[in-house]
PDB file of C-alpha atoms in Angstrom:
ATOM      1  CA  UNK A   1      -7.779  96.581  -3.381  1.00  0.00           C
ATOM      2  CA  UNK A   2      -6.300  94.421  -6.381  1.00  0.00           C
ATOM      3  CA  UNK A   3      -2.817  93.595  -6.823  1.00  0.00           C
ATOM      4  CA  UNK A   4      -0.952  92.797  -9.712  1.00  0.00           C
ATOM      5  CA  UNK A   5      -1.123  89.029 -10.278  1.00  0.00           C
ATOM      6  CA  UNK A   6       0.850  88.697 -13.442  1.00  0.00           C
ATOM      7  CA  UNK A   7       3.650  89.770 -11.515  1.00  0.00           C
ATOM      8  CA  UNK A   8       3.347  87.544  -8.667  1.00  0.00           C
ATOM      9  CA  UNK A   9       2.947  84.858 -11.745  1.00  0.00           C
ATOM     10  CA  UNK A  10       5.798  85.755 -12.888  1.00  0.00           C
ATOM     11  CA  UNK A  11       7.654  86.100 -10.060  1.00  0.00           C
ATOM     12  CA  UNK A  12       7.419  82.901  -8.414  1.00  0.00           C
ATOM     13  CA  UNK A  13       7.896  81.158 -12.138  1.00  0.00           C
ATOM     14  CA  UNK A  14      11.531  80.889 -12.028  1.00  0.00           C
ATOM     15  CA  UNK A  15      11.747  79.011  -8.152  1.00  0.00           C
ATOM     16  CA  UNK A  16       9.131  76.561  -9.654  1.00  0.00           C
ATOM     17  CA  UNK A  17       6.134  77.786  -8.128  1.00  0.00           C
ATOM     18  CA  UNK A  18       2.835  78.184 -10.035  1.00  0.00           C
ATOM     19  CA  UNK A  19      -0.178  79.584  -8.715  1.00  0.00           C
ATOM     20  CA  UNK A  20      -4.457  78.714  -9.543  1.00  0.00           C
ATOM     21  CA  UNK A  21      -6.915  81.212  -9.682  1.00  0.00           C
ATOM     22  CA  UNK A  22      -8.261  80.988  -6.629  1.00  0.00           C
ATOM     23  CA  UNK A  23      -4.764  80.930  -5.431  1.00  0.00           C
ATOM     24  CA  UNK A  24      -4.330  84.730  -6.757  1.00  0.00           C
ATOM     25  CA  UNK A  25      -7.536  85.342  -4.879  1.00  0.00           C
ATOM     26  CA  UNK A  26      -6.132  83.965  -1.547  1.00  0.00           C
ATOM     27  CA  UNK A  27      -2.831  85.817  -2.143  1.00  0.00           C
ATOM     28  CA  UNK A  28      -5.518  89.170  -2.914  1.00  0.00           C
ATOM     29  CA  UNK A  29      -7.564  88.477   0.136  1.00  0.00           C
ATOM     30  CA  UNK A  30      -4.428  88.262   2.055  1.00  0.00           C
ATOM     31  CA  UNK A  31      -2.834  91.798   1.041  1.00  0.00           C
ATOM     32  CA  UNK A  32      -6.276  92.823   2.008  1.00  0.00           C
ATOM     33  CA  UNK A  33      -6.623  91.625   5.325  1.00  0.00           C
ATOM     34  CA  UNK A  34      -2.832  92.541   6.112  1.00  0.00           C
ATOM     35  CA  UNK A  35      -3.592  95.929   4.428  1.00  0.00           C
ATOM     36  CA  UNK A  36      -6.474  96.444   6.697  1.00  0.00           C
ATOM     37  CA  UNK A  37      -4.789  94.859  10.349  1.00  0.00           C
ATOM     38  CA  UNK A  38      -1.904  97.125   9.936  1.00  0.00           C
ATOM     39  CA  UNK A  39      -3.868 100.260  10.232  1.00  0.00           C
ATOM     40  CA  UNK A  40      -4.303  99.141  13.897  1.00  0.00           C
ATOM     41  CA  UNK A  41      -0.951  97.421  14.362  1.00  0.00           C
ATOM     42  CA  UNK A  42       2.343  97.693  13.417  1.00  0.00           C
ATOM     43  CA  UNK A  43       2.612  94.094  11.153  1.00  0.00           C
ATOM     44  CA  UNK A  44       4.300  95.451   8.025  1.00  0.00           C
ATOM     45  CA  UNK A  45       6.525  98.860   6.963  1.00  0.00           C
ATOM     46  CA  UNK A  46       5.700  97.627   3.470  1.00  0.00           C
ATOM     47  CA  UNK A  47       1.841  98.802   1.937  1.00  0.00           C
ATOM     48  CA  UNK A  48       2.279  99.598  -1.497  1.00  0.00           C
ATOM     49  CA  UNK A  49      -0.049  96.485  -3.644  1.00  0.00           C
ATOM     50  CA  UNK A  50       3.472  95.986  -5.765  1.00  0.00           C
ATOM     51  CA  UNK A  51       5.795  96.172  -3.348  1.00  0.00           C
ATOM     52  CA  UNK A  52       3.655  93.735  -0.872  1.00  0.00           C
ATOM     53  CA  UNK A  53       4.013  91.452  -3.824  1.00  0.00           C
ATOM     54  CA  UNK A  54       7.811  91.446  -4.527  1.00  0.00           C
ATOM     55  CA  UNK A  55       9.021  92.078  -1.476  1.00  0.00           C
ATOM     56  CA  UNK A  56       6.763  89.803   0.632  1.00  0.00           C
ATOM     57  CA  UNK A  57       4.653  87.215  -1.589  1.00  0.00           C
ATOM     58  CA  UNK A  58       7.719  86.618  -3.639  1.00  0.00           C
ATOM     59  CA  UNK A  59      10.295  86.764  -1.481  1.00  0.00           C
ATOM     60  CA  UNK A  60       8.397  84.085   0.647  1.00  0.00           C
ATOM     61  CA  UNK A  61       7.729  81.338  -2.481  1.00  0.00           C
ATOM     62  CA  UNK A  62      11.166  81.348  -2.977  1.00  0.00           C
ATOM     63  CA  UNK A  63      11.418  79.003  -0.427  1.00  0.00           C
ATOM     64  CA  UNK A  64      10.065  76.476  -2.812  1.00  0.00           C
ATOM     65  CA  UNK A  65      14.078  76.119  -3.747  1.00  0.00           C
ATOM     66  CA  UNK A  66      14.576  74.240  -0.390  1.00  0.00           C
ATOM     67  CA  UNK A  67      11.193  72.241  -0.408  1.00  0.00           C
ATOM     68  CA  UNK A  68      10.831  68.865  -1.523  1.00  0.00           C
ATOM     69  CA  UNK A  69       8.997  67.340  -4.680  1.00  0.00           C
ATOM     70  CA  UNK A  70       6.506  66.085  -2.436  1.00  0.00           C
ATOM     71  CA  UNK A  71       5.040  68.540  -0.364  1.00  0.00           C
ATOM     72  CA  UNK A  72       2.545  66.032   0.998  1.00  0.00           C
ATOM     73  CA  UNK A  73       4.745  64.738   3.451  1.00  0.00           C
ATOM     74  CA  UNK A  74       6.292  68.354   5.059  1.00  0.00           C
ATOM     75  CA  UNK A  75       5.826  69.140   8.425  1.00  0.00           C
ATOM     76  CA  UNK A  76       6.784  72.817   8.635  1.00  0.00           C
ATOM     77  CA  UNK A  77       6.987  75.173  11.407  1.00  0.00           C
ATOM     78  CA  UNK A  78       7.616  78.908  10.741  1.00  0.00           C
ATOM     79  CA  UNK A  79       9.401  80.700  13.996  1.00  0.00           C
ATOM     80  CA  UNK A  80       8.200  84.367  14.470  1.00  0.00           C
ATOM     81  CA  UNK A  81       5.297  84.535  12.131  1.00  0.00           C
ATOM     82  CA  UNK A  82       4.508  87.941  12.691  1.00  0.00           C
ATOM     83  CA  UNK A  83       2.721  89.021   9.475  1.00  0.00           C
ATOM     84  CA  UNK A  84       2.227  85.515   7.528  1.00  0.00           C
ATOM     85  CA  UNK A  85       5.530  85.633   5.971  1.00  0.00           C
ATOM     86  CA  UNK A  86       6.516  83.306   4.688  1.00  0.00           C
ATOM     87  CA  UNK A  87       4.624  80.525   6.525  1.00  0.00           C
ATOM     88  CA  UNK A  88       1.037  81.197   5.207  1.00  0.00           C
ATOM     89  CA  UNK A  89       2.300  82.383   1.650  1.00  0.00           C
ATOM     90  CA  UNK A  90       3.663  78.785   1.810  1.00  0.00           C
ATOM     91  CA  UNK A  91       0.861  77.126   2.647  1.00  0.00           C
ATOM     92  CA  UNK A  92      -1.378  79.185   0.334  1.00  0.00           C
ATOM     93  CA  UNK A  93       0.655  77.577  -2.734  1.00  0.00           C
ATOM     94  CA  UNK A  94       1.084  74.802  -0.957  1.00  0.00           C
ATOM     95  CA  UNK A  95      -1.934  73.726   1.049  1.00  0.00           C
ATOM     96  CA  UNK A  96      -0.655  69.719   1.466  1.00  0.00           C
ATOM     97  CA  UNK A  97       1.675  71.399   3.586  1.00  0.00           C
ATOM     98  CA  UNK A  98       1.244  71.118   7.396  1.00  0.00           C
ATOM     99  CA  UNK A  99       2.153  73.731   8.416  1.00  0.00           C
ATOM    100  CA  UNK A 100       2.584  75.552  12.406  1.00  0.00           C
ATOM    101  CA  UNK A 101       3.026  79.074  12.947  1.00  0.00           C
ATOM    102  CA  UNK A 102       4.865  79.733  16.252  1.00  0.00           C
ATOM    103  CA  UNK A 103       4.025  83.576  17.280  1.00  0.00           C
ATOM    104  CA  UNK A 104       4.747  85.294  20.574  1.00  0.00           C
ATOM    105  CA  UNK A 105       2.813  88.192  20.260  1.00  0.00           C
ATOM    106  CA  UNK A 106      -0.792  88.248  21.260  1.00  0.00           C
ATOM    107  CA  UNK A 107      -1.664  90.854  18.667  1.00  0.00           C
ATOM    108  CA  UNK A 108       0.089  88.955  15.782  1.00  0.00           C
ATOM    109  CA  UNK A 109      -1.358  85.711  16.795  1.00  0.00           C
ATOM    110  CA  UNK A 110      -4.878  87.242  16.477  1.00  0.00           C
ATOM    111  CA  UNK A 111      -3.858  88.655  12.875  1.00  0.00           C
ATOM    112  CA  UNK A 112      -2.375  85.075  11.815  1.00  0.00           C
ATOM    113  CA  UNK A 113      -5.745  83.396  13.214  1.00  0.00           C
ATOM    114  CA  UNK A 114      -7.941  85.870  11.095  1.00  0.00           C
ATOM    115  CA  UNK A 115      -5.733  85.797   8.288  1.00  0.00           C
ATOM    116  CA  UNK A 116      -5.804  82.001   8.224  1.00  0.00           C
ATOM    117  CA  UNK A 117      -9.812  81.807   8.473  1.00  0.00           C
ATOM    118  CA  UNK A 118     -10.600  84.510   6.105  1.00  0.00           C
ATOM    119  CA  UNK A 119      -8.057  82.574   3.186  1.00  0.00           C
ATOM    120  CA  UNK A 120      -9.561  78.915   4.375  1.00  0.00           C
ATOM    121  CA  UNK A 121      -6.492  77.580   4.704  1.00  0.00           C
ATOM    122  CA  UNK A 122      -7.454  74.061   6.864  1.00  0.00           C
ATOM    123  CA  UNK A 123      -3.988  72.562   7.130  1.00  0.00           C
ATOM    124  CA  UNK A 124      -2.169  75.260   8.936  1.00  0.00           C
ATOM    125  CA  UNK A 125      -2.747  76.470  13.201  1.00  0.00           C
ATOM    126  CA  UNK A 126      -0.946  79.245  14.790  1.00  0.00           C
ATOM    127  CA  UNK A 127       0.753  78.881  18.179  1.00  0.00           C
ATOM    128  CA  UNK A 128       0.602  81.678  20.490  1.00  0.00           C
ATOM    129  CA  UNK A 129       3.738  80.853  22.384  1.00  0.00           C
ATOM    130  CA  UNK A 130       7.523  81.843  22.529  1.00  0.00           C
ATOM    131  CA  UNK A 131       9.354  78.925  20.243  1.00  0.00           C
ATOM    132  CA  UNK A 132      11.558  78.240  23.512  1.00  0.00           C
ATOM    133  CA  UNK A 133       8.198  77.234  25.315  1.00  0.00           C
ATOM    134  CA  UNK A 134       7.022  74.754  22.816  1.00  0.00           C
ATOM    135  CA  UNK A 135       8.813  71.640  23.486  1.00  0.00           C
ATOM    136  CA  UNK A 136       7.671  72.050  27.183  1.00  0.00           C
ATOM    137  CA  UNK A 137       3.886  73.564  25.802  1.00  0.00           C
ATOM    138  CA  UNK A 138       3.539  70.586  23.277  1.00  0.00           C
ATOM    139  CA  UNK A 139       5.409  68.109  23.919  1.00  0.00           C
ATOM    140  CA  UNK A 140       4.167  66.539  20.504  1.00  0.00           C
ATOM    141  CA  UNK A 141       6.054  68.822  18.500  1.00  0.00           C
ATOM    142  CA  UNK A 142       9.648  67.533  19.775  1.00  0.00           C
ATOM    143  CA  UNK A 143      11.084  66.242  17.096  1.00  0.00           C
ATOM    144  CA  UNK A 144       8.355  66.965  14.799  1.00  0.00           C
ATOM    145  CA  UNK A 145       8.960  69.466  12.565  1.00  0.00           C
ATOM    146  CA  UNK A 146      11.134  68.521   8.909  1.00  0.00           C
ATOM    147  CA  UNK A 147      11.402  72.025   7.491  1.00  0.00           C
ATOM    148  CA  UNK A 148      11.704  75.276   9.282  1.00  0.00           C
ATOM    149  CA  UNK A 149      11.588  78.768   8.288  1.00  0.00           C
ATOM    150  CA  UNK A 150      12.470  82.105   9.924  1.00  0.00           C
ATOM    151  CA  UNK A 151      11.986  85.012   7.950  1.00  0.00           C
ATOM    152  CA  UNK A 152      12.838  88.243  10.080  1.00  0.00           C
ATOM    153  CA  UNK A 153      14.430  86.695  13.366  1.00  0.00           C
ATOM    154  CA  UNK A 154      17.899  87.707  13.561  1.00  0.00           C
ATOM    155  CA  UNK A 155      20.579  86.524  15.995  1.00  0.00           C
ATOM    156  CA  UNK A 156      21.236  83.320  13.865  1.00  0.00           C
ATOM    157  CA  UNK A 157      23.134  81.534  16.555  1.00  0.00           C
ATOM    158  CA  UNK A 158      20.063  81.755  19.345  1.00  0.00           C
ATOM    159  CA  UNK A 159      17.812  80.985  16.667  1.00  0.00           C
ATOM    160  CA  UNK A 160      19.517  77.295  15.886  1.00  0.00           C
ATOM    161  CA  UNK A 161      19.630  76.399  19.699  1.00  0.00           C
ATOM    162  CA  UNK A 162      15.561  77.236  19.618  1.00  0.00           C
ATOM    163  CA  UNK A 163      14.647  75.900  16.903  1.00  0.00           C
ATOM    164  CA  UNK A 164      17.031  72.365  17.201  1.00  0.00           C
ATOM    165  CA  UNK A 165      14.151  70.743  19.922  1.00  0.00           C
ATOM    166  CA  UNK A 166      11.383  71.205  16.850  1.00  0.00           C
ATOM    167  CA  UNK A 167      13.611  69.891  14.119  1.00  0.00           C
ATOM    168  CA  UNK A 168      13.855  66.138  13.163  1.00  0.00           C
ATOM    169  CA  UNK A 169      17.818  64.959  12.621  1.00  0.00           C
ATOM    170  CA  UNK A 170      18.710  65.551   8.698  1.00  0.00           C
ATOM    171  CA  UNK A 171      16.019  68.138   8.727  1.00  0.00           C
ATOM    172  CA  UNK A 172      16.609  72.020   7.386  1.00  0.00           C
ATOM    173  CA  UNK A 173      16.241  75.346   8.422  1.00  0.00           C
ATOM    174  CA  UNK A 174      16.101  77.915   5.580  1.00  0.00           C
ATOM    175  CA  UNK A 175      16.713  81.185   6.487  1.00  0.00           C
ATOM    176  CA  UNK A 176      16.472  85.220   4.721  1.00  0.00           C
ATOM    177  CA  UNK A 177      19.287  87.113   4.883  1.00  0.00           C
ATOM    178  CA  UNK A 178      21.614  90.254   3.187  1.00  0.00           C
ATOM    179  CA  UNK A 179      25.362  90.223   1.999  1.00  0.00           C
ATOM    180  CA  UNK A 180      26.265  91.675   5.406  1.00  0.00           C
ATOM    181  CA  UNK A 181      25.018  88.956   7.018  1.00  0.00           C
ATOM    182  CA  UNK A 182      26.485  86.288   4.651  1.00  0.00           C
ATOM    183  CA  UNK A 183      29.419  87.247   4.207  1.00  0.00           C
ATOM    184  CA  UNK A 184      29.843  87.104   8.626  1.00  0.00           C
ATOM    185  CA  UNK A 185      28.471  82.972   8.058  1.00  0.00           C
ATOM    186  CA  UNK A 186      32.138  81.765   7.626  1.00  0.00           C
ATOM    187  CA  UNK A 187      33.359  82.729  11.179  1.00  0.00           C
ATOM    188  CA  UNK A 188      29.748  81.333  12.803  1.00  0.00           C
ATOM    189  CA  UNK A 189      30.961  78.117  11.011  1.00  0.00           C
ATOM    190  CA  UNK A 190      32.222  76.275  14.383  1.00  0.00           C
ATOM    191  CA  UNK A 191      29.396  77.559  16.540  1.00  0.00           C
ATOM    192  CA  UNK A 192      26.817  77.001  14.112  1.00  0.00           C
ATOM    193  CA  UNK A 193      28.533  73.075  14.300  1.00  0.00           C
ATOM    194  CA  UNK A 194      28.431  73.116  18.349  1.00  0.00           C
ATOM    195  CA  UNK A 195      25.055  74.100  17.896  1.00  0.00           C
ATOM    196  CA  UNK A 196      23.704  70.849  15.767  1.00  0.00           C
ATOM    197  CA  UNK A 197      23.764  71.900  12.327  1.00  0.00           C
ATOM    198  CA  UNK A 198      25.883  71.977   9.136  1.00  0.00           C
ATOM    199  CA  UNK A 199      25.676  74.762   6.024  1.00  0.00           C
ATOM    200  CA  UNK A 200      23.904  73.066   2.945  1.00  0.00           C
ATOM    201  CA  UNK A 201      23.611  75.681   0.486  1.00  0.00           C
ATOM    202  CA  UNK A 202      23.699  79.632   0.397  1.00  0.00           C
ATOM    203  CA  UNK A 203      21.410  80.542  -2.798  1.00  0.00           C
ATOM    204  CA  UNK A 204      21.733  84.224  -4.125  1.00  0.00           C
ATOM    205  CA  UNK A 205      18.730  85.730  -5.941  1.00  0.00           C
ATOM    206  CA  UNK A 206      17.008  88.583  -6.766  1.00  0.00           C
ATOM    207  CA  UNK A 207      13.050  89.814  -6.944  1.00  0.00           C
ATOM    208  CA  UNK A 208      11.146  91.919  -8.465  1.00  0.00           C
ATOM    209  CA  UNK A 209      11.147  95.818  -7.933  1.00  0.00           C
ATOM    210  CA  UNK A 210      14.287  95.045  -5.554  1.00  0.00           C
ATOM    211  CA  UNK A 211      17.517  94.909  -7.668  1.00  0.00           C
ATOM    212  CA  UNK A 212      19.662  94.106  -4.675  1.00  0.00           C
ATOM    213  CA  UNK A 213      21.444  90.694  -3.547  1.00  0.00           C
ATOM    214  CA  UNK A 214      19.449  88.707  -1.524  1.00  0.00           C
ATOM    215  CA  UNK A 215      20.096  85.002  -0.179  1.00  0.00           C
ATOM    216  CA  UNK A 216      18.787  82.005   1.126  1.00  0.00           C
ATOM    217  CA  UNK A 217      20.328  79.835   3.564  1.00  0.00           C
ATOM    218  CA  UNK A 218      19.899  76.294   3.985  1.00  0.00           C
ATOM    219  CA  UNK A 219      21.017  74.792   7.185  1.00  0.00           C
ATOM    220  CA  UNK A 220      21.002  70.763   8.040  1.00  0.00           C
ATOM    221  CA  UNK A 221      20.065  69.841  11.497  1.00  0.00           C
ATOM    222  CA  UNK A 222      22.947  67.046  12.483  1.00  0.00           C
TER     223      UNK A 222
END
């Protein structure tokens, strides 16, 4: 099945992202395969070609507001994976990216694996571990990691203590969330501090097909 291209071109324009051809195809082949995995398992509530666009491919390049000029040099880790989102959208428009998808579930971690082989992404390896084991797991990736994403983990507070281990100091952790949850951020403010990190920026946007508030969060690890 196709999707609409121009308007993941268009899109991903105003956060400074622009996509190749063969790009398009990747981001094609991966509605595809998604399309086609979630018929068995339960990866995504979203199907429809457009909305899998806006709501997904979009919503995960936006990203590219907290990502430095020089992608070349970003080691990112994406905690909870699940359907590719945003961690292999990344590294589709960003293949210089490394980039290490941490996914608990078996199922999922299968998906990500096929996923990853059937786009050819070579700079990218999925994790099948809970993010809590990894410092113990691999050792290497203590202190590793200088950009981290979570895209659909809640519980913001047990996500920092998780994720801090991974993260280098000065590092961020950009994070997806609603008004509700924004507008509860100010009274996290001295917990989210006990915890290692600082607020850097709160970015409001909107997408596509979905003409609601959304934000991104930007979090410094101290």
């Amino acid at each position: 099945m196709t999707i609409d291209k121009k308007m993941l071109i268009d899109g991903v324009i105003p956060f400074g992202v622009t996509l190749s051809d063969y790009q398009l195809e990747q981001f094609e082949e991966f509605y595809n395969v998604l399309i086609t995995w979630n018929k068995k398992f339960n990866l995504t509530a979203i199907t429809n070609p457009d909305e899998v666009v806006s709501k997904h491919f979009v919503d995960s390049l936006i990203a590219n507001a907290f990502l430095p000029e020089d992608k070349a040099g970003v080691k990112h880790i994406d905690i909870g994976s699940g359907s590719g989102l945003p961690g292999v959208a990344l590294n589709v428009a960003f293949p210089e990216i490394e980039t290490v998808l941490v996914e608990s579930i078996g199922k999922k971690a299968r998906f990500l694996e096929t996923l990853t082989r059937e786009l050819k992404l070579e700079n990218i390896k999925v994790v099948n571990v809970r993010v809590e084991d990894l410092p113990a797991l691999y050792p290497e990736y203590n202190s590793y990691f200088n950009f981290t994403t979570a895209r659909a983990v809640g519980r913001l507070l047990w996500l920092l203590e998780l994720a801090a281990p991974t993260m280098q100091p000065e590092s961020r952790i950009v994070l997806w969330k609603g008004r509700d949850q924004i507008s509860g951020l100010p009274k996290l403010m001295n917990q989210i501090k006990m915890r290692g990190f600082d607020l850097e920026e709160t970015k409001a946007y909107k997408i596509p097909l979905w003409n609601i508030d959304r934000f991104l969060i930007s979090l410094k690890r101290l």
